[in-house]
Every structure is written in structure tokens, then in C-alpha cells.
Amino acid sequence: MMRQALVVGGGIGGLAAALSASRAGWDVRLYERAPAFSEVGAGVQLGPNVVRVLHGWGLEAELARVAAFPDRLQVRDALSGQALGVLPLGARAVQVYGAPYATIARADLHGLLLGALQARSNLWLNLSSAVARFTDSGSVVTIKTTEGLEVEGDALIGADGLWSRVREQLLNDGLPRVTGHLAYRAMLPQASLPERLRSQQVTAWLGPRLHVVQYPVRGGDWLNVVAIVHGQVERDLQSWDHAAHAAGLQAALAHTAAPLRELIDAVTACGDAPVDDGAAVGWRLWPLCDRPPMRGAYQQAQGRVALLGDAAHPMRPYLAQGAGMAIEDAAELGRALGLAQDPAFEVPALLQRYALRRWQRNARVQARSLRNGQIFHADGALRLARNASLLVLGEKLLDLPWLYGDQPALA
């Protein structure tokens, strides 16, 4: 008997979950509240741990066409401009971890997954379909949309993001917490920048109560820049994406090194000017929210309902693994659902297996992201100690075998 998975959410996590479940032999119905599939944001870093998953799904060629593959990651002090440490990527990542380190526009990653889904025959995509609630009877799970449509399935996957309605009903654990950090993001053609500001590497600038990350996307033709500073906004947080005035960002970075200020000023100027294809992206502002690190498998799945990605474990972006953990979730979900062909496995047991395999890793990444934020934004003696450590042990500190390497099999 063919099993049916209901996936709520059409972002990167939802599309990855739908693709993985479909590859596991399940019929999949995906419900997205927006009238069209799209992805806001700028760029995403994909470590070798994530690229291995995409390659395993047969997407290596598609990824190679739209991503960039930086040759190294460099860390610099945002105040002095001093180079602190370097981690070789490129061929070294492939040699050590079996896959490259990639950087990609969010829209390109979303489009890559959507294209893979549209090629499958056991999957149905439903737009303008907001899910209001669900009922888990024990034998089936039923969703009801805001339009009154009811659909039954064998499993429900809540991949509906930070403000997840599925999580709200499943866990009833309140709203995400406001971090007090603001992310300014921009993406633009490198050709629109002065040549000295163009780059094919990842560069992280670390400063007191701020940091900036830049890296190539779209085959290296575009540059993505993310600046995170401390601050608050008074607007509706659930709107998520806001047009930003660069004056606030420029003021926050006024005391930083001249090369960093020059980059920010150039991105601001380019964002205000049209380019040939009209696709330049000016600064956008995201107030960052998260949740504490996961405390148990019950936060990832209960009964016939599972959570995935930001619905389960929203995290701060200081380890560049938010999208990566959603894709890893999806891969593990697919492995669990693939066991459904054996009648000895009931669906709740499969989802519990998925949760047990994922929650501790997600919690570790959440906790490490919190810690990195404190280190990145350090001031005073802690900043000096950080810089000294990076100067001596840069590659060793920046490499993350526990994250990028193969994960141990669990019983």
C-alpha cells in the first residue's frame, strides 16, 4: 500500500522534505500558503555535509551550474582589518570531506529543489493552501486548510518555518525569542563593484557587537554580503523581510576598518543603481529570532507529526547551518520513511526514529551557533584572546570535522 506524506511549507526545508519523502517511495502532497513558490533572502553557505546530501539526491550537476565554490575562508578583524586566520576550502574540502564547500543564492537553491520535485510523478504541489490545523487520530493524520479542505495522510511534516502553525499546535511552547540582532543582507553583480572589492572567497569580518560576511554566489558572478549588528525593530516580526535604509548600518560600522566601510558603501551605492537585468538586490533587513537548543526528540516528532528545519530548531546564523540542518533533516526523514515498506514498522515509530537521529545534532548546532555569536561579537579582553588564538591556530579552529564529516550511524 502506498503511503502518503503531507508536507506543510514550500521553502527550502519543505521542498527538501518533499523530495526526500518522494524518493523514499511515498506519495507526497505539499501545501504552501503563498500563491507562488519563491524564496526571499540572499545567499546560503552549504558545508560539505550538506553538499553530500544534494549530490546523493542526484543534483550534483544542477548545483554546479548555479553555485560558487570558494577556495578559502578568511577571517579578519573588523576594526583593524588584520587577517586573523584562513581555512582552505576548494580541493581540500573535497579531499577531506568528500564534497566541496558551496555558496549559493537562496532563490537558486530553492529553484534547484523545485525543479527536482516537478520531475517526479508521485508528488502534488498545492499553492495558496494555508493549513489551519491538524488532527492525529493515531491511525491517520488529517489537515484542514483555511479554505475548509480536509486531507488525510499517513504522516504530517511541518516545515512551515520560524512561525510554524504545525509546531504551535503540536508543542504549544510559545513564540520564538527575539535575539536583539539585526541582519542586513544584499546581493549584487560583482561587475557592478570596483575590481578591488570583488571576491571569490568567503570573508568574515569580526567586530564588537557586529560582524560581516561576504562570499560569491551564482557561479561567482554575484557577491552576497550579510552584516549583523545589535539592535531592535518595532515592526511586525512575522513580516520577516523589510526594506532597509543603509544609514543605520553605515552608522553601526562607522568605526570599522576602511576596507570594510568601502565595501558597505559600495554595496549601498550599487543597490540604489539599476543594472542591466534589473536584478540588483539592495539592503534588506531581517530581525533575527531563534529558540533555545532542542531538549529532546519530542520537539522533533510526536505520533504521526514531525517537524523539520526552522519549525523544529530555528538557530542564529553564526555557524551558517540553518538551511543545512533542514536539508540534513530531510535526508534523515527520507531514510526513516523508506522503511515503511516493511509492515513491521508503524509510521509513528519511523518518525520517532527520525527524531532520535536528529535532535541531538540539531541541538549541538544551535548551541554552537549561540557560542559563535558571542565570539564573533566579542569586545575587550575576549576579542584580543580570540584574535590571538586565530593567529596561532586559525585553520584548526575554523575547521569543523564534527560538522562537515560523515555522521556516525545510530542504531
CSV table of C-alpha atoms in Angstrom, one decimal:
chain,number,residue,atom,x,y,z
A,1,MET,CA,0.0,0.0,0.0
A,2,MET,CA,1.4,3.4,-1.0
A,3,ARG,CA,1.8,5.7,2.0
A,4,GLN,CA,1.1,9.4,1.8
A,5,ALA,CA,3.0,12.3,3.4
A,6,LEU,CA,1.6,15.7,3.9
A,7,VAL,CA,4.2,18.5,3.9
A,8,VAL,CA,3.3,21.9,5.1
A,9,GLY,CA,5.6,24.7,3.8
A,10,GLY,CA,7.2,25.4,0.5
A,11,GLY,CA,10.5,26.9,1.5
A,12,ILE,CA,13.9,25.1,1.2
A,13,GLY,CA,13.1,22.8,4.1
A,14,GLY,CA,9.7,21.9,2.8
A,15,LEU,CA,10.9,21.2,-0.7
A,16,ALA,CA,13.8,19.1,0.6
A,17,ALA,CA,11.4,17.1,2.8
A,18,ALA,CA,9.0,16.5,-0.1
A,19,LEU,CA,11.8,15.4,-2.4
A,20,SER,CA,13.3,13.0,0.2
A,21,ALA,CA,9.9,11.5,1.0
A,22,SER,CA,9.1,11.1,-2.7
A,23,ARG,CA,12.5,9.4,-3.3
A,24,ALA,CA,11.6,7.1,-0.4
A,25,GLY,CA,8.6,5.8,-2.3
A,26,TRP,CA,5.9,7.9,-0.6
A,27,ASP,CA,3.2,9.9,-2.4
A,28,VAL,CA,3.6,13.5,-1.2
A,29,ARG,CA,1.2,16.4,-1.1
A,30,LEU,CA,2.8,19.7,-0.3
A,31,TYR,CA,0.9,22.7,0.9
A,32,GLU,CA,2.2,26.3,0.6
A,33,ARG,CA,0.2,29.3,1.8
A,34,ALA,CA,1.7,31.7,-0.8
A,35,PRO,CA,0.3,32.0,-4.3
A,36,ALA,CA,3.7,31.2,-5.9
A,37,PHE,CA,6.8,29.4,-4.9
A,38,SER,CA,9.6,31.8,-4.1
A,39,GLU,CA,12.4,32.3,-1.7
A,40,VAL,CA,13.4,35.6,-0.1
A,41,GLY,CA,16.8,36.3,1.2
A,42,ALA,CA,20.2,36.5,-0.3
A,43,GLY,CA,22.8,33.8,0.0
A,44,VAL,CA,23.4,30.5,1.8
A,45,GLN,CA,26.6,28.7,2.7
A,46,LEU,CA,26.5,24.9,2.2
A,47,GLY,CA,29.2,22.9,4.0
A,48,PRO,CA,30.3,19.6,2.6
A,49,ASN,CA,27.9,17.8,5.0
A,50,VAL,CA,25.0,19.4,3.1
A,51,VAL,CA,26.5,19.2,-0.4
A,52,ARG,CA,26.9,15.4,0.1
A,53,VAL,CA,23.2,15.2,0.6
A,54,LEU,CA,22.4,17.1,-2.6
A,55,HIS,CA,24.9,15.0,-4.6
A,56,GLY,CA,23.3,11.9,-3.1
A,57,TRP,CA,19.9,13.1,-4.5
A,58,GLY,CA,21.4,13.3,-8.0
A,59,LEU,CA,21.7,17.1,-8.0
A,60,GLU,CA,25.4,17.5,-8.4
A,61,ALA,CA,25.3,18.9,-12.0
A,62,GLU,CA,22.4,21.2,-11.2
A,63,LEU,CA,24.2,22.5,-8.1
A,64,ALA,CA,27.4,23.1,-10.1
A,65,ARG,CA,25.6,25.2,-12.6
A,66,VAL,CA,24.2,27.7,-10.1
A,67,ALA,CA,26.5,27.7,-7.0
A,68,ALA,CA,30.0,29.1,-6.4
A,69,PHE,CA,32.8,27.0,-4.8
A,70,PRO,CA,35.1,29.3,-2.8
A,71,ASP,CA,38.7,28.3,-2.5
A,72,ARG,CA,39.1,29.5,1.1
A,73,LEU,CA,37.5,31.2,4.1
A,74,GLN,CA,39.4,34.1,5.6
A,75,VAL,CA,38.7,35.8,9.0
A,76,ARG,CA,39.6,39.4,9.5
A,77,ASP,CA,39.3,41.8,12.5
A,78,ALA,CA,36.6,44.4,11.6
A,79,LEU,CA,38.3,47.2,13.5
A,80,SER,CA,41.9,46.9,12.3
A,81,GLY,CA,41.3,44.9,9.1
A,82,GLN,CA,44.0,42.5,10.2
A,83,ALA,CA,43.9,39.0,8.7
A,84,LEU,CA,43.4,36.5,11.6
A,85,GLY,CA,43.1,33.0,10.1
A,86,VAL,CA,42.4,31.1,6.9
A,87,LEU,CA,40.7,27.8,6.2
A,88,PRO,CA,41.4,26.3,2.8
A,89,LEU,CA,38.2,25.1,1.1
A,90,GLY,CA,38.1,24.1,-2.6
A,91,ALA,CA,40.0,20.9,-3.3
A,92,ARG,CA,40.8,20.4,0.3
A,93,ALA,CA,37.2,20.1,1.3
A,94,VAL,CA,36.6,17.5,-1.4
A,95,GLN,CA,39.7,15.5,-0.3
A,96,VAL,CA,38.9,15.6,3.4
A,97,TYR,CA,35.1,15.5,3.4
A,98,GLY,CA,34.1,14.1,0.1
A,99,ALA,CA,32.3,17.1,-1.2
A,100,PRO,CA,33.0,20.8,-1.9
A,101,TYR,CA,32.0,23.8,0.2
A,102,ALA,CA,29.4,25.7,-1.8
A,103,THR,CA,27.8,29.2,-1.6
A,104,ILE,CA,24.6,29.8,-3.4
A,105,ALA,CA,21.7,32.3,-3.7
A,106,ARG,CA,18.7,31.1,-1.7
A,107,ALA,CA,16.5,31.5,-4.8
A,108,ASP,CA,18.8,29.3,-6.8
A,109,LEU,CA,18.8,26.6,-4.2
A,110,HIS,CA,15.1,26.8,-3.9
A,111,GLY,CA,14.7,26.6,-7.7
A,112,LEU,CA,17.1,23.6,-7.9
A,113,LEU,CA,14.9,21.7,-5.4
A,114,LEU,CA,11.6,22.8,-7.0
A,115,GLY,CA,12.9,21.6,-10.4
A,116,ALA,CA,13.7,18.2,-9.0
A,117,LEU,CA,10.3,17.9,-7.4
A,118,GLN,CA,8.5,18.9,-10.6
A,119,ALA,CA,10.2,16.0,-12.4
A,120,ARG,CA,8.6,13.4,-10.0
A,121,SER,CA,5.3,11.7,-10.6
A,122,ASN,CA,4.3,10.9,-7.0
A,123,LEU,CA,4.2,14.4,-5.8
A,124,TRP,CA,1.5,17.1,-5.9
A,125,LEU,CA,2.2,20.8,-5.2
A,126,ASN,CA,-0.6,23.0,-3.8
A,127,LEU,CA,-0.2,26.8,-3.7
A,128,SER,CA,-2.5,29.3,-1.9
A,129,SER,CA,-3.1,26.5,0.6
A,130,ALA,CA,-2.6,27.6,4.2
A,131,VAL,CA,-3.0,24.8,6.8
A,132,ALA,CA,-5.1,26.0,9.7
A,133,ARG,CA,-4.9,22.9,11.9
A,134,PHE,CA,-4.4,19.1,12.0
A,135,THR,CA,-5.8,16.1,13.8
A,136,ASP,CA,-3.8,13.0,14.6
A,137,SER,CA,-6.2,10.1,15.3
A,138,GLY,CA,-3.5,7.6,15.8
A,139,SER,CA,-4.3,5.8,12.6
A,140,VAL,CA,-4.2,8.8,10.2
A,141,VAL,CA,-3.4,12.4,10.3
A,142,THR,CA,-5.8,15.0,8.8
A,143,ILE,CA,-5.0,18.6,7.9
A,144,LYS,CA,-7.6,21.3,7.3
A,145,THR,CA,-6.8,24.3,5.2
A,146,THR,CA,-8.2,27.8,5.8
A,147,GLU,CA,-10.4,27.2,2.8
A,148,GLY,CA,-12.0,24.3,4.6
A,149,LEU,CA,-10.4,21.5,2.6
A,150,GLU,CA,-9.6,18.3,4.6
A,151,VAL,CA,-6.9,15.9,3.5
A,152,GLU,CA,-5.8,12.6,5.2
A,153,GLY,CA,-2.3,11.3,5.2
A,154,ASP,CA,-0.1,8.8,6.9
A,155,ALA,CA,2.4,11.4,8.2
A,156,LEU,CA,2.4,15.2,8.5
A,157,ILE,CA,5.7,17.1,8.1
A,158,GLY,CA,5.7,20.6,9.5
A,159,ALA,CA,8.3,22.5,7.5
A,160,ASP,CA,6.5,25.9,7.8
A,161,GLY,CA,9.3,27.9,9.2
A,162,LEU,CA,10.0,30.1,12.2
A,163,TRP,CA,6.4,30.9,12.8
A,164,SER,CA,5.2,27.3,12.3
A,165,ARG,CA,1.5,26.7,12.8
A,166,VAL,CA,2.2,23.0,13.0
A,167,ARG,CA,4.6,23.5,15.8
A,168,GLU,CA,2.2,25.8,17.6
A,169,GLN,CA,-0.4,23.1,17.7
A,170,LEU,CA,2.0,20.2,18.3
A,171,LEU,CA,4.1,21.7,21.1
A,172,ASN,CA,2.2,24.9,22.2
A,173,ASP,CA,5.5,26.3,23.5
A,174,GLY,CA,5.1,29.9,22.7
A,175,LEU,CA,6.6,32.3,20.2
A,176,PRO,CA,10.3,32.3,19.0
A,177,ARG,CA,12.5,34.6,21.1
A,178,VAL,CA,13.8,37.9,19.7
A,179,THR,CA,17.6,37.9,19.7
A,180,GLY,CA,18.3,41.6,19.6
A,181,HIS,CA,20.4,41.1,16.4
A,182,LEU,CA,19.6,42.6,13.0
A,183,ALA,CA,20.8,41.1,9.7
A,184,TYR,CA,21.3,43.4,6.7
A,185,ARG,CA,21.6,41.4,3.6
A,186,ALA,CA,22.4,42.4,0.0
A,187,MET,CA,23.3,40.6,-3.2
A,188,LEU,CA,24.6,42.2,-6.4
A,189,PRO,CA,26.6,41.5,-9.5
A,190,GLN,CA,30.3,41.6,-8.9
A,191,ALA,CA,30.8,43.6,-12.2
A,192,SER,CA,29.0,46.5,-10.6
A,193,LEU,CA,31.7,46.7,-7.9
A,194,PRO,CA,35.2,48.2,-8.2
A,195,GLU,CA,37.5,45.4,-9.1
A,196,ARG,CA,39.4,45.6,-5.7
A,197,LEU,CA,36.2,44.7,-3.9
A,198,ARG,CA,35.3,41.6,-5.9
A,199,SER,CA,36.0,38.3,-4.3
A,200,GLN,CA,35.8,34.6,-4.9
A,201,GLN,CA,36.4,33.6,-1.2
A,202,VAL,CA,34.4,33.7,2.0
A,203,THR,CA,35.5,36.6,4.2
A,204,ALA,CA,34.2,37.1,7.8
A,205,TRP,CA,34.9,40.4,9.5
A,206,LEU,CA,34.5,40.2,13.3
A,207,GLY,CA,34.0,43.2,15.5
A,208,PRO,CA,32.4,44.3,18.8
A,209,ARG,CA,28.7,43.7,18.6
A,210,LEU,CA,28.8,43.1,14.9
A,211,HIS,CA,30.2,41.0,12.1
A,212,VAL,CA,30.0,41.0,8.3
A,213,VAL,CA,30.3,38.0,5.9
A,214,GLN,CA,30.8,38.2,2.2
A,215,TYR,CA,31.0,35.4,-0.4
A,216,PRO,CA,30.4,34.7,-4.1
A,217,VAL,CA,27.2,33.2,-5.5
A,218,ARG,CA,25.8,32.4,-8.9
A,219,GLY,CA,28.9,30.8,-10.2
A,220,GLY,CA,31.0,33.6,-8.7
A,221,ASP,CA,29.3,36.3,-10.8
A,222,TRP,CA,27.5,37.8,-7.8
A,223,LEU,CA,28.5,38.8,-4.3
A,224,ASN,CA,26.4,38.2,-1.2
A,225,VAL,CA,27.0,40.4,1.8
A,226,VAL,CA,25.5,39.9,5.3
A,227,ALA,CA,26.1,42.4,8.1
A,228,ILE,CA,24.7,41.6,11.6
A,229,VAL,CA,24.6,44.2,14.2
A,230,HIS,CA,22.8,44.5,17.6
A,231,GLY,CA,19.5,46.4,17.6
A,232,GLN,CA,15.7,46.2,17.6
A,233,VAL,CA,12.9,47.0,15.2
A,234,GLU,CA,9.4,47.9,16.2
A,235,ARG,CA,7.6,46.5,13.2
A,236,ASP,CA,5.8,43.2,12.8
A,237,LEU,CA,8.4,40.4,13.2
A,238,GLN,CA,6.4,37.9,11.2
A,239,SER,CA,6.7,40.0,8.1
A,240,TRP,CA,10.3,38.8,8.3
A,241,ASP,CA,11.8,40.8,5.4
A,242,HIS,CA,11.9,44.6,5.3
A,243,ALA,CA,13.4,47.1,3.0
A,244,ALA,CA,16.3,48.7,4.9
A,245,HIS,CA,17.8,52.1,5.0
A,246,ALA,CA,21.6,51.8,4.8
A,247,ALA,CA,22.2,54.8,7.1
A,248,GLY,CA,21.7,52.7,10.2
A,249,LEU,CA,24.1,50.0,9.0
A,250,GLN,CA,26.7,52.6,7.9
A,251,ALA,CA,26.4,54.3,11.4
A,252,ALA,CA,26.9,50.9,13.1
A,253,LEU,CA,30.1,50.3,11.1
A,254,ALA,CA,31.4,53.8,11.2
A,255,HIS,CA,34.3,52.8,13.4
A,256,THR,CA,35.4,49.8,11.4
A,257,ALA,CA,38.4,49.4,9.1
A,258,ALA,CA,38.4,51.4,5.9
A,259,PRO,CA,38.3,48.4,3.5
A,260,LEU,CA,35.1,47.1,5.2
A,261,ARG,CA,33.5,50.5,5.2
A,262,GLU,CA,34.4,50.8,1.5
A,263,LEU,CA,32.7,47.5,0.8
A,264,ILE,CA,29.5,48.5,2.6
A,265,ASP,CA,29.4,51.9,0.9
A,266,ALA,CA,29.9,50.3,-2.5
A,267,VAL,CA,27.1,47.8,-1.9
A,268,THR,CA,24.8,50.6,-0.8
A,269,ALA,CA,25.6,52.6,-3.9
A,270,CYS,CA,25.2,49.7,-6.2
A,271,GLY,CA,21.9,48.7,-4.6
A,272,ASP,CA,20.5,52.1,-5.4
A,273,ALA,CA,21.5,51.9,-9.1
A,274,PRO,CA,19.9,49.7,-11.8
A,275,VAL,CA,21.8,47.0,-13.5
A,276,ASP,CA,21.3,45.5,-16.9
A,277,ASP,CA,18.9,42.8,-15.9
A,278,GLY,CA,17.2,44.8,-13.2
A,279,ALA,CA,18.0,42.2,-10.6
A,280,ALA,CA,20.3,44.0,-8.2
A,281,VAL,CA,19.2,43.5,-4.6
A,282,GLY,CA,19.6,46.4,-2.2
A,283,TRP,CA,19.9,46.0,1.6
A,284,ARG,CA,17.1,44.1,3.2
A,285,LEU,CA,16.6,43.9,7.0
A,286,TRP,CA,15.8,40.8,9.0
A,287,PRO,CA,15.2,40.9,12.8
A,288,LEU,CA,16.7,37.6,13.9
A,289,CYS,CA,14.7,35.2,16.1
A,290,ASP,CA,15.5,31.8,17.4
A,291,ARG,CA,14.6,29.2,20.0
A,292,PRO,CA,16.8,27.6,22.7
A,293,PRO,CA,18.7,24.4,21.7
A,294,MET,CA,16.4,21.4,21.4
A,295,ARG,CA,15.8,19.4,24.7
A,296,GLY,CA,14.5,16.1,23.4
A,297,ALA,CA,13.2,14.1,20.5
A,298,TYR,CA,9.7,15.1,21.4
A,299,GLN,CA,10.4,18.5,19.9
A,300,GLN,CA,11.1,16.9,16.5
A,301,ALA,CA,8.3,14.4,16.3
A,302,GLN,CA,5.2,13.1,18.1
A,303,GLY,CA,2.8,10.5,16.8
A,304,ARG,CA,2.3,10.9,13.1
A,305,VAL,CA,3.6,14.5,13.1
A,306,ALA,CA,7.2,15.6,12.6
A,307,LEU,CA,8.9,19.0,12.5
A,308,LEU,CA,11.7,19.9,10.2
A,309,GLY,CA,14.1,22.9,9.7
A,310,ASP,CA,13.2,26.2,11.3
A,311,ALA,CA,9.9,24.8,12.5
A,312,ALA,CA,11.9,22.5,14.8
A,313,HIS,CA,15.1,24.2,15.6
A,314,PRO,CA,15.5,27.9,14.4
A,315,MET,CA,19.0,29.0,15.0
A,316,ARG,CA,21.2,32.0,14.8
A,317,PRO,CA,23.3,32.2,11.6
A,318,TYR,CA,26.7,32.1,13.3
A,319,LEU,CA,27.5,28.6,12.0
A,320,ALA,CA,25.9,29.1,8.6
A,321,GLN,CA,23.9,25.9,9.0
A,322,GLY,CA,20.2,26.9,9.1
A,323,ALA,CA,19.4,25.7,5.6
A,324,GLY,CA,21.9,22.9,6.0
A,325,MET,CA,20.2,21.4,9.1
A,326,ALA,CA,16.9,21.5,7.3
A,327,ILE,CA,18.4,19.6,4.3
A,328,GLU,CA,20.0,17.1,6.7
A,329,ASP,CA,16.7,16.7,8.5
A,330,ALA,CA,15.1,15.9,5.1
A,331,ALA,CA,17.7,13.3,4.3
A,332,GLU,CA,17.2,11.5,7.6
A,333,LEU,CA,13.4,11.8,7.2
A,334,GLY,CA,13.7,10.0,3.8
A,335,ARG,CA,15.8,7.2,5.3
A,336,ALA,CA,13.2,6.7,8.0
A,337,LEU,CA,10.2,6.8,5.7
A,338,GLY,CA,12.0,4.4,3.3
A,339,LEU,CA,11.5,1.7,6.0
A,340,ALA,CA,7.7,2.0,5.6
A,341,GLN,CA,7.6,-0.8,3.1
A,342,ASP,CA,8.3,-3.2,5.9
A,343,PRO,CA,4.9,-3.8,7.6
A,344,ALA,CA,6.7,-4.3,10.9
A,345,PHE,CA,7.4,-0.5,11.1
A,346,GLU,CA,4.5,1.7,12.0
A,347,VAL,CA,4.6,5.4,10.9
A,348,PRO,CA,4.9,6.8,14.4
A,349,ALA,CA,7.8,4.6,15.1
A,350,LEU,CA,9.5,5.7,11.9
A,351,LEU,CA,9.0,9.4,12.8
A,352,GLN,CA,10.4,8.7,16.3
A,353,ARG,CA,13.4,7.1,14.7
A,354,TYR,CA,13.9,10.2,12.6
A,355,ALA,CA,13.6,12.5,15.7
A,356,LEU,CA,16.0,10.4,17.7
A,357,ARG,CA,18.6,10.5,15.0
A,358,ARG,CA,18.3,14.3,14.5
A,359,TRP,CA,17.5,16.2,17.7
A,360,GLN,CA,20.9,16.0,19.4
A,361,ARG,CA,22.8,17.1,16.3
A,362,ASN,CA,20.4,20.0,15.8
A,363,ALA,CA,20.8,21.0,19.5
A,364,ARG,CA,24.6,20.9,19.2
A,365,VAL,CA,24.5,23.2,16.1
A,366,GLN,CA,22.1,25.5,17.8
A,367,ALA,CA,24.3,25.8,20.9
A,368,ARG,CA,27.5,26.2,18.8
A,369,SER,CA,25.8,29.0,16.8
A,370,LEU,CA,25.0,30.8,20.0
A,371,ARG,CA,28.6,30.4,21.2
A,372,ASN,CA,30.0,31.6,17.9
A,373,GLY,CA,27.8,34.7,18.1
A,374,GLN,CA,29.4,35.6,21.4
A,375,ILE,CA,32.9,35.0,20.0
A,376,PHE,CA,32.3,36.9,16.7
A,377,HIS,CA,30.9,39.9,18.5
A,378,ALA,CA,33.4,40.0,21.4
A,379,ASP,CA,35.0,43.1,22.7
A,380,GLY,CA,37.7,43.9,25.2
A,381,ALA,CA,39.9,41.1,26.5
A,382,LEU,CA,37.8,38.4,24.9
A,383,ARG,CA,38.3,40.0,21.4
A,384,LEU,CA,42.0,40.1,22.0
A,385,ALA,CA,42.1,36.5,23.1
A,386,ARG,CA,40.0,35.5,20.1
A,387,ASN,CA,42.3,37.2,17.7
A,388,ALA,CA,45.5,35.8,19.3
A,389,SER,CA,44.0,32.3,19.1
A,390,LEU,CA,43.1,32.6,15.4
A,391,LEU,CA,46.5,34.0,14.5
A,392,VAL,CA,48.2,30.9,16.0
A,393,LEU,CA,45.6,28.2,15.4
A,394,GLY,CA,43.5,29.6,12.6
A,395,GLU,CA,42.9,26.5,10.4
A,396,LYS,CA,42.5,24.2,13.3
A,397,LEU,CA,39.9,26.5,14.9
A,398,LEU,CA,38.0,27.2,11.7
A,399,ASP,CA,37.8,23.6,10.5
A,400,LEU,CA,34.8,21.6,11.9
A,401,PRO,CA,35.2,17.9,11.3
A,402,TRP,CA,32.3,17.1,13.7
A,403,LEU,CA,30.0,19.1,11.4
A,404,TYR,CA,31.4,18.6,7.9
A,405,GLY,CA,32.4,14.9,8.2
A,406,ASP,CA,30.2,11.8,7.9
A,407,GLN,CA,27.9,11.3,10.8
A,408,PRO,CA,28.2,8.1,12.7
A,409,ALA,CA,25.4,5.6,12.1
A,410,LEU,CA,23.0,5.2,15.0
A,411,ALA,CA,21.2,2.0,16.0
